[in-house]
XYZ file of C-alpha atoms in Angstrom:
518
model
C 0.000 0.000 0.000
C 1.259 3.547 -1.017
C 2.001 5.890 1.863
C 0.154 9.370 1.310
C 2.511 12.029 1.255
C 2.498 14.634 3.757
C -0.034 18.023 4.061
C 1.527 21.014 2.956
C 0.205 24.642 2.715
C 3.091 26.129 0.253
C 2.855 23.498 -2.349
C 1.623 24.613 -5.872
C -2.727 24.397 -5.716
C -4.563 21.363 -7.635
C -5.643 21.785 -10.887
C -9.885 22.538 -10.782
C -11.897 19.406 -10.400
C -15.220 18.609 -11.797
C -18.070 18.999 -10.168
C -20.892 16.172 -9.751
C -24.820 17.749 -9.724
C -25.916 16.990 -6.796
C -28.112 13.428 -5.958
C -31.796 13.747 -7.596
C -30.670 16.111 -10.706
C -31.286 14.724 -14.146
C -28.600 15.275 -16.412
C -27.221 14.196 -20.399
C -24.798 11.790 -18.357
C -21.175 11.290 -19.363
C -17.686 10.174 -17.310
C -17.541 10.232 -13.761
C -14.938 12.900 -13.616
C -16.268 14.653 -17.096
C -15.571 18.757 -16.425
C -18.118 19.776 -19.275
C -21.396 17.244 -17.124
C -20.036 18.515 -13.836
C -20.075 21.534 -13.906
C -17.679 24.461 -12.838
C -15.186 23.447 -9.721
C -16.720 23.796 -6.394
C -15.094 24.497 -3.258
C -14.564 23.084 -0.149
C -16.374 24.280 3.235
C -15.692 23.617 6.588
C -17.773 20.983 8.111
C -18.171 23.180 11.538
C -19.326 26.368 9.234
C -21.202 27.200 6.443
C -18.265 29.079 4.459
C -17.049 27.639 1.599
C -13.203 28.352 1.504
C -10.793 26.523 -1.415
C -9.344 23.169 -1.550
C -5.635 23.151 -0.319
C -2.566 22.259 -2.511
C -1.969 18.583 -2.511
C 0.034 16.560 -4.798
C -1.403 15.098 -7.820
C -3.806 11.937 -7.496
C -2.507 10.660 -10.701
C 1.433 10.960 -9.455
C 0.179 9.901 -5.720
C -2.006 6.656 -6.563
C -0.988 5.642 -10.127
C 2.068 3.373 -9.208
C 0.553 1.841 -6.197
C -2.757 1.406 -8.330
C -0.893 -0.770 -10.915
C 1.112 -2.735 -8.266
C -2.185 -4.278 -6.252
C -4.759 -3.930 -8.719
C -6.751 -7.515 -8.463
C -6.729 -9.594 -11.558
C -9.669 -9.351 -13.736
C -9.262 -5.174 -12.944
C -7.819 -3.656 -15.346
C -6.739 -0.093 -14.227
C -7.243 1.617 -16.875
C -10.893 0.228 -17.958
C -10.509 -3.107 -19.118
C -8.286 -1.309 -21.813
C -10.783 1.190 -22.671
C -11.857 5.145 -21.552
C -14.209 4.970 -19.168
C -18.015 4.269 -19.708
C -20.859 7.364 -20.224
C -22.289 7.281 -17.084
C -26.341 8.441 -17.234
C -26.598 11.227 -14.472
C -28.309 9.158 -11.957
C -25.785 6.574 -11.551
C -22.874 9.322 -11.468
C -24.979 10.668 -8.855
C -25.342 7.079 -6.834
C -21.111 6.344 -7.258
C -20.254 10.174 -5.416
C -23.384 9.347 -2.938
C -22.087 5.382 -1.861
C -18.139 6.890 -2.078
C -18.864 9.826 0.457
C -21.316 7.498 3.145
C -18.142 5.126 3.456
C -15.430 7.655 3.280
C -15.693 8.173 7.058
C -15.500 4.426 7.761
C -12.208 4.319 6.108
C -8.550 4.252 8.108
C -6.923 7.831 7.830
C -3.654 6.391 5.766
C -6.307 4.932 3.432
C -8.416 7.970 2.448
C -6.255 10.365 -0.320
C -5.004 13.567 0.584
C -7.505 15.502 -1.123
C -10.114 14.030 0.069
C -9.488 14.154 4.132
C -10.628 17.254 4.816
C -13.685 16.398 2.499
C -14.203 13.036 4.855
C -14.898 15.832 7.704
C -17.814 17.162 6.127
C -21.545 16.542 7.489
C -23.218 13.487 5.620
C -25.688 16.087 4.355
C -22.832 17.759 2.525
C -20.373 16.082 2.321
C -21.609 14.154 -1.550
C -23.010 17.882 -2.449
C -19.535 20.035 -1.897
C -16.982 16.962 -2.223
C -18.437 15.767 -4.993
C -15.669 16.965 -7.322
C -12.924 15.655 -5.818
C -14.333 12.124 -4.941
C -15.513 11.494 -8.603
C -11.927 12.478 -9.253
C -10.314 10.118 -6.754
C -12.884 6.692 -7.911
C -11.694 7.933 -11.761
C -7.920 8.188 -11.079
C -7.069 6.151 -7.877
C -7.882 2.419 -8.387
C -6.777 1.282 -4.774
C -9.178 3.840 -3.097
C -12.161 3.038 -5.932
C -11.231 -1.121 -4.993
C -11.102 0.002 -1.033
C -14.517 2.224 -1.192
C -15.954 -0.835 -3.679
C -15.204 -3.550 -0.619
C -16.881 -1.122 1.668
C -20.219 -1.093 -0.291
C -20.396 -4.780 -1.395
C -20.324 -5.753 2.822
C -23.366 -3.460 3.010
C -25.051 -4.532 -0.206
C -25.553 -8.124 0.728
C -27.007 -10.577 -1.876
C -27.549 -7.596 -4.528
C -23.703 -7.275 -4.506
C -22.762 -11.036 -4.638
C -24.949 -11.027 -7.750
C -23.024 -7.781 -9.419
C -19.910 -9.319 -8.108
C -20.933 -12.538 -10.074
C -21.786 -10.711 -13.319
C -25.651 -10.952 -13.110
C -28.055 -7.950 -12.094
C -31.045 -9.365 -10.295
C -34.448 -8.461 -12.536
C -35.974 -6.720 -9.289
C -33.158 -4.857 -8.527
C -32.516 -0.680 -9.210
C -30.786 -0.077 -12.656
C -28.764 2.982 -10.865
C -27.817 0.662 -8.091
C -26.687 -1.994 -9.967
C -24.768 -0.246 -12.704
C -23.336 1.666 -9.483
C -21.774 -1.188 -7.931
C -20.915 -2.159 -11.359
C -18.891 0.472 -11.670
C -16.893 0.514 -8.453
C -16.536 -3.152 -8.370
C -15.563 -3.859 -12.173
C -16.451 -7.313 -12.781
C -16.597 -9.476 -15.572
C -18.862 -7.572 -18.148
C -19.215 -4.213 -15.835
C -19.628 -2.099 -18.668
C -22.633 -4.267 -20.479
C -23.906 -3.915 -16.823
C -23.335 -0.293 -16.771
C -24.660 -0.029 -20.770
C -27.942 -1.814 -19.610
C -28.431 0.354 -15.816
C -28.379 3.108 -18.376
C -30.530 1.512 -20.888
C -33.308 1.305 -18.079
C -32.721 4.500 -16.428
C -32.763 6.527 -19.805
C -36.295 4.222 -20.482
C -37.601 5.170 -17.002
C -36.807 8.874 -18.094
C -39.056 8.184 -21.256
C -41.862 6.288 -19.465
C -42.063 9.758 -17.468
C -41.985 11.961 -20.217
C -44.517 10.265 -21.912
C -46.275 10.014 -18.785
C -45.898 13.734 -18.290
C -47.020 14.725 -21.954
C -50.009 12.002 -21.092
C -51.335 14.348 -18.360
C -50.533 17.278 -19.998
C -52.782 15.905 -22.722
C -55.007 15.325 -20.333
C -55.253 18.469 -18.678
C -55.354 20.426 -21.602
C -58.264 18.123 -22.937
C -59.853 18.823 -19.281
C -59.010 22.531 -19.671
C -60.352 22.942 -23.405
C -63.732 21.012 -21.962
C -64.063 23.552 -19.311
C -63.589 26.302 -21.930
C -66.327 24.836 -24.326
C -68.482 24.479 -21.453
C -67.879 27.803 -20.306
C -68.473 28.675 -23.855
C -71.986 27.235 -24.341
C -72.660 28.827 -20.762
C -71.153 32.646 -22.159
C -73.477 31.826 -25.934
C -76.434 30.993 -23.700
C -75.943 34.639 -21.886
C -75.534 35.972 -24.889
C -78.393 34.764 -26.848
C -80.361 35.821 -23.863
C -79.031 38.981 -23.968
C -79.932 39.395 -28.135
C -82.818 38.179 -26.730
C -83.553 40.817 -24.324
C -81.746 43.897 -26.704
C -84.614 42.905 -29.076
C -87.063 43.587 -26.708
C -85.814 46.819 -25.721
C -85.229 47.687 -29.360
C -89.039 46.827 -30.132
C -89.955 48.955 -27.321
C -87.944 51.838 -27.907
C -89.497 51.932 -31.526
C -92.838 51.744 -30.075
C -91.673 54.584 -27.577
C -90.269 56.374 -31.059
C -93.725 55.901 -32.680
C -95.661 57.084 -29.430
C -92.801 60.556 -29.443
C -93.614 60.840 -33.074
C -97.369 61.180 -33.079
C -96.880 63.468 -29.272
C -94.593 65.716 -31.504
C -96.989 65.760 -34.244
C -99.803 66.994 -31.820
C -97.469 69.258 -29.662
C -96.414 71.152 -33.513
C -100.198 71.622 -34.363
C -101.114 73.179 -30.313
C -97.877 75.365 -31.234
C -99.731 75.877 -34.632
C -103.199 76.943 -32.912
C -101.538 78.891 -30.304
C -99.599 81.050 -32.632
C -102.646 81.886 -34.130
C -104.023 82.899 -30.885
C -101.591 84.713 -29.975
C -101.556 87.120 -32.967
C -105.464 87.662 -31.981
C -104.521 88.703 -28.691
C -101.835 90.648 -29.499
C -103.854 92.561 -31.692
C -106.326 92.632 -28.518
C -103.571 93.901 -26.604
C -102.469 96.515 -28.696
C -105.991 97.832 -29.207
C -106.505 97.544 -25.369
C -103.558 99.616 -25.350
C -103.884 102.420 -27.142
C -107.569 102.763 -24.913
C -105.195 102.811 -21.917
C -102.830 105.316 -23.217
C -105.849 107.202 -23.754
C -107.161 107.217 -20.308
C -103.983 107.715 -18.693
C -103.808 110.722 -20.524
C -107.387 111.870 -19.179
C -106.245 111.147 -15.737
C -102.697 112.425 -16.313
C -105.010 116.170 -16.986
C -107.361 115.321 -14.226
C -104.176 114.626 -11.584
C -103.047 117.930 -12.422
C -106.417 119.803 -11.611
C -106.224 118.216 -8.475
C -102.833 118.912 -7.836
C -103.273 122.588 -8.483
C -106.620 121.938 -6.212
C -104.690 120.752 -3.506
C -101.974 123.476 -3.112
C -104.640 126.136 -2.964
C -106.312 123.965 -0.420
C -102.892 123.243 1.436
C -102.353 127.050 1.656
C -105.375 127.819 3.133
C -105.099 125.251 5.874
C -101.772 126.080 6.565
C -102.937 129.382 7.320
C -106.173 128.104 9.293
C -103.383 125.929 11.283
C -101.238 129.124 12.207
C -104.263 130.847 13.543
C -104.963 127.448 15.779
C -101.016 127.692 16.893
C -101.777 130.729 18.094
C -104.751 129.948 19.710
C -103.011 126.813 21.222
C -100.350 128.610 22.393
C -102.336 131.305 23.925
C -104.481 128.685 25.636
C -101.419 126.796 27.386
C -99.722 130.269 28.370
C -102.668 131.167 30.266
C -102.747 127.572 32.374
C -99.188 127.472 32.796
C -99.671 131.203 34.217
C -103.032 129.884 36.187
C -100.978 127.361 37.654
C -98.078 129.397 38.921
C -100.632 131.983 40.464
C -102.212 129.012 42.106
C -99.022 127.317 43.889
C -98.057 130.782 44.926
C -101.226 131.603 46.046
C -101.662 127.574 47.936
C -97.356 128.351 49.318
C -96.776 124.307 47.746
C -92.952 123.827 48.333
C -90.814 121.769 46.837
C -91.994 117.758 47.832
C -88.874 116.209 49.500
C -90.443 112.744 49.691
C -92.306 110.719 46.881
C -95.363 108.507 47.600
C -93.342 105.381 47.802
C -91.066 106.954 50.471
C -93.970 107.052 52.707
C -94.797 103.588 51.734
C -91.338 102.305 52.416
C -90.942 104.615 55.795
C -94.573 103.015 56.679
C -93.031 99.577 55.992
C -90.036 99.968 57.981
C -91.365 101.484 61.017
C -94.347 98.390 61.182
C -92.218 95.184 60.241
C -88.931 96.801 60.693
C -87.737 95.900 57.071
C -84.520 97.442 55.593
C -84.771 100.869 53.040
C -81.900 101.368 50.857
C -81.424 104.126 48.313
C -83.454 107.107 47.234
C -86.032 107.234 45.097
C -84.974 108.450 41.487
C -85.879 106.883 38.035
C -85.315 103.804 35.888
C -85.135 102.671 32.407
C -86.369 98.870 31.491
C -88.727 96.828 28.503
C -90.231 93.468 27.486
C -89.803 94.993 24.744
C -86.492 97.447 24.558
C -88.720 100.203 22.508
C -91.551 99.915 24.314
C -89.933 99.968 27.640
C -87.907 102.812 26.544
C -90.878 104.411 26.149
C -92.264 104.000 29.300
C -89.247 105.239 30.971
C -88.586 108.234 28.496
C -92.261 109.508 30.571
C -91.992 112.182 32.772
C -91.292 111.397 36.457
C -91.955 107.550 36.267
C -91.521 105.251 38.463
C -90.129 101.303 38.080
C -91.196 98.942 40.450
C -88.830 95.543 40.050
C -90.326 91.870 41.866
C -86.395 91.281 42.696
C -86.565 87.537 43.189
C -89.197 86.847 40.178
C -86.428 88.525 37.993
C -82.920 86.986 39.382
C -84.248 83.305 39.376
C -85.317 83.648 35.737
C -81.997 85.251 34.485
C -79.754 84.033 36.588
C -81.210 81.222 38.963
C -77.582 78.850 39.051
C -75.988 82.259 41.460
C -76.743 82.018 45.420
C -79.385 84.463 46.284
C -76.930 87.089 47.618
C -74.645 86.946 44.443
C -78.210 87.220 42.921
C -79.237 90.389 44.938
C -75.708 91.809 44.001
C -76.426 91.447 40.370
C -79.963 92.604 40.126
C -79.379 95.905 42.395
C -76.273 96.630 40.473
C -77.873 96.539 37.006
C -80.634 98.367 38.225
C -78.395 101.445 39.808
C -77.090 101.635 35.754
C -80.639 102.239 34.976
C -81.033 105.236 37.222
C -77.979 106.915 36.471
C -78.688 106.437 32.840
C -82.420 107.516 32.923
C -82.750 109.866 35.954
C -86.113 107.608 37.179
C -87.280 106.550 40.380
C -86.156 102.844 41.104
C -87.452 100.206 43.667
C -86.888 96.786 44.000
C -88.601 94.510 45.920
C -87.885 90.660 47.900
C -89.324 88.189 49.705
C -87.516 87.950 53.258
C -89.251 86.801 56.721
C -86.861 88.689 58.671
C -84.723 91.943 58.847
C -81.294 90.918 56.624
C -78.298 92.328 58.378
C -74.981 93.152 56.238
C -76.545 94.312 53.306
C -74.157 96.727 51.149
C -75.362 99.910 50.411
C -77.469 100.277 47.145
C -76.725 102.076 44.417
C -77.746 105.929 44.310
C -81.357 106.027 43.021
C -82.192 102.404 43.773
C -84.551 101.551 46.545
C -84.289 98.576 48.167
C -87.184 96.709 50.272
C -88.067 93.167 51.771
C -91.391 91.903 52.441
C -91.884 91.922 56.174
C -92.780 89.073 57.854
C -96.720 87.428 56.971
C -96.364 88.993 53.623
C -94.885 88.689 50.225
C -93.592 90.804 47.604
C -95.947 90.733 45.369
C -98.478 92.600 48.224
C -95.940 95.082 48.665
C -95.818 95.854 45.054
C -99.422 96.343 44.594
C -99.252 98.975 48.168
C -96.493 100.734 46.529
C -98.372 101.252 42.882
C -101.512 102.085 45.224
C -99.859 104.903 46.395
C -98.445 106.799 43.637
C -100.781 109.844 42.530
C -103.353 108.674 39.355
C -101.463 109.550 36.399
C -98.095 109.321 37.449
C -96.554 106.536 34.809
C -95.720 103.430 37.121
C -93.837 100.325 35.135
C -94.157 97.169 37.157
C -91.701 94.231 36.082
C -92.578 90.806 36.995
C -92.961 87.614 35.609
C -96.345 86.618 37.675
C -99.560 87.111 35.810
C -101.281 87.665 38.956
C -99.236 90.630 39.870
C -99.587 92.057 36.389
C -103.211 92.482 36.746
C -103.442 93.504 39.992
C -101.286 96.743 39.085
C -102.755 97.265 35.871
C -106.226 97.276 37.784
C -104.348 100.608 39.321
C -103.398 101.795 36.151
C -99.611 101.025 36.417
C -98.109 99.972 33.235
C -96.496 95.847 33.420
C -93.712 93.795 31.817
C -92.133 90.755 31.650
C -89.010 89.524 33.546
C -87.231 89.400 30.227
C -87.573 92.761 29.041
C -85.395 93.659 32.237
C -83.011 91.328 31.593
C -82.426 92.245 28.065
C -82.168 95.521 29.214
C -79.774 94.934 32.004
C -77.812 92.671 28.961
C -77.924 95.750 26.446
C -76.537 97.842 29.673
């Protein structure tokens, strides 16, 4: 037995080595170690990692194994090929040599395995026939000893299959690519009819499944063009119902033509009768016309008699209404006069109370109730014109139901904060207007702590037993008849009552509007 020759990294790198496709690829077949059916020269990977790196620089397999090949090659083997290149292999059984050469390559001694092919014997199983595959097709094509050691490896696990390849024979059950596989690495008697005939029934197998495959192809396509005829009756049906239905809508959009036609010929001969009417009336018209013209020009003359009518008669009454003037004029002189003479002659002074300061001086003195303010005017409206014109009256008086107001405006405040608001809005109204203000609430007993009210606002609580609306009716009781008194409350009851006494009410809203406007 040769001895390998040592690794080393600085000798010259191999030549490139045909690949092998990997197991299960179909190929055109050819030599074990043919370059062209193998492919380009793959590389080595690590069997720890993933990375492929490059094979290292060994010496040649040829110059390594020939001279030991021809010194122990078994008789009956010739080296060489029986004298002959070596056999086209069909792609499947190249595949099945590199697969049975790598699953034994571990198994062998270290001396035994070639240099090249070491690091290669370190791969994983699962990659070790894919990424050695070039060099191991290379080592069974050039190293007879290691093709004759990796042969006695796979005949002890083939059993009876390879005593009968050993023998010459291929069992009729047996797999073509196995058989010519063994073949091959074992090189009996006849190997190469063996390998001829593998082939033979591989490259039939192939066949059988081509025609198989064009079979079902035929068959799906026949499948496919049924399905398209069917779905072409099913798309002729739609469309013949569809003519079918286009007809009908074509028949009835003549009839709706026909129907338009005659409509259009009975629509041109109205048109045709109307046009003549209209000519008569426009002849009408014009003759109606010309009588209108006509009268307008009567009345046109008669307007201006009466015009000229008019200013005489607006003359004359202008000067009848200077002479009443006068008289007028003369009239009010002599009451104004009359009325003069009379407080001089009576010695009236100047008042220094109103009625409702009696009423409120009354009020405090019985029930003890607090007075706030003095008594000047206001200025309020359920309406903002027509209150304005209530308080625009001379020397009036506004009477306010305090709580009936603040609840409806602004019934979320305590009823202090509320009092606050209501007085302070209300002392805006007297300093704008000059009028006599009073408000009026409900309270049981004498509040202490109130602020001071505004100047011109009085301010006055119900004493105890009565309300505020009582009050209010006492105070528009005792105002002088005529004297223009403006209640404001909400309560319908109160409203009469005052205008019984000829004071003039409103609504809650028209003070709050006005106190909004303010």
């Amino acid at each position: 037995m040769p001895r390998a020759e040592p690794y080393d990294d600085h000798l010259p790198a191999e030549e490139p080595v045909a690949a092998v496709p990997e197991p299960g690829v179909e190929g055109t077949g050819g030599t074990l170690d043919d370059p062209v059916a193998a492919g380009a020269t793959a590389s080595t990977v690590d069997p720890t990692t993933d990375t492929a790196e490059p094979p290292r620089a060994g010496p040649s397999v040829e110059t390594a194994t020939a001279p030991s090949a021809d010194a122990s090659a078994p008789p009956g083997d010739d080296p060489a090929g029986d004298g002959g290149p070596e056999p086209v292999l069909p792609e499947p059984v190249r595949q099945r040599i590199v697969v049975l050469a790598a699953a034994v390559l571990p198994g062998l001694p270290g001396d035994e395995v070639p240099v090249p092919l070491r690091r290669v014997a370190k791969f994983a199983p699962n990659r070790r026939a894919r990424l050695g595959a070039p060099m191991i097709a290379a080592q069974l094509t050039g190293d007879p000893l290691f093709r004759q050691r990796v042969a006695a490896r796979v005949l002890a696990d083939a059993g009876d299959l390879g005593s009968a390849v050993v023998g010459g024979t291929a069992p009729a059950a047996a797999d073509p690519v196995e058989v010519a596989a063994l073949a091959y690495l074992v090189r009996p008697a006849g190997w190469r009819n063996l390998i001829e005939a593998s082939g033979a029934a591989v490259r039939a197998e192939a066949d059988s499944a081509v025609v198989a495959e064009l079979v079902r192809e035929a068959e799906r396509r026949a499948t496919r063009a049924e399905h398209d005829r069917a779905i072409a009756r099913v798309e002729a049906d739609k469309l013949r119902d569809e003519l079918a239905r286009v007809r009908e809508e074509l028949g009835q959009l003549r009839e709706e033509a026909r129907q338009l036609a005659r409509s259009l010929r009975e629509t041109q001969a109205r048109e045709r009768r109307a046009s003549e009417l209209l000519a008569t009336e426009r002849g009408r018209a014009a003759r109606t016309t010309a009588d209108a013209e006509a009268e307008l020009r009567r009345a046109r003359a008669r307007l201006a008699e009466a015009e000229a009518a008019a200013g005489v008669a607006r003359a004359s009454a202008k000067e009848a209404r200077s002479v009443d003037d006068a008289r007028l004029w003369l009239l009010l002189e002599t009451i104004g006069q009359a009325a003069v003479g009379l407080r001089r002659e009576l010695a009236l002074d100047p008042a220094e109370k109103l009625p409702a300061d009696f009423v409120a001086d009354a009020f405090a003195d019985s029930a003890g109730t607090p007075v706030a303010g003095i008594a000047t005017r206001a200025r309020d409206s359920d309406d903002p014109a027509r209150l304005d014109q209530l308080l625009a009256l001379p020397r009036a008086h506004l009477v306010v139901d305090g709580y009936n107001v603040t609840k409806r405006g602004f019934g979320e405040m305590s009823l202090e904060q509320q009092r606050k608001r209501l007085i302070t809005g209300l002392g805006g109204i007297a300093a704008q207007t000059g009028d006599e203000v009073t408000v009026v609430f409900d309270g049981a007993e004498r509040m202490h702590g109130l602020p001071p009210s505004p100047r011109g606002v009085r301010v006055l609580f119900s004493r105890k037993g009565e309300t505020a609306d009582e009050l209010i009716r006492r105070l528009v009781r005792a105002e002088p008849s005529g004297r223009p008194v403006v209640v404001v409350s909400a309560d319908r009851e109160v409203a009469d009552g005052v205008r019984r006494h000829g004071a003039y009410p409103l609504g809650a809203d028209a003070l709050l509007r006005r106190l909004a406007r303010s």
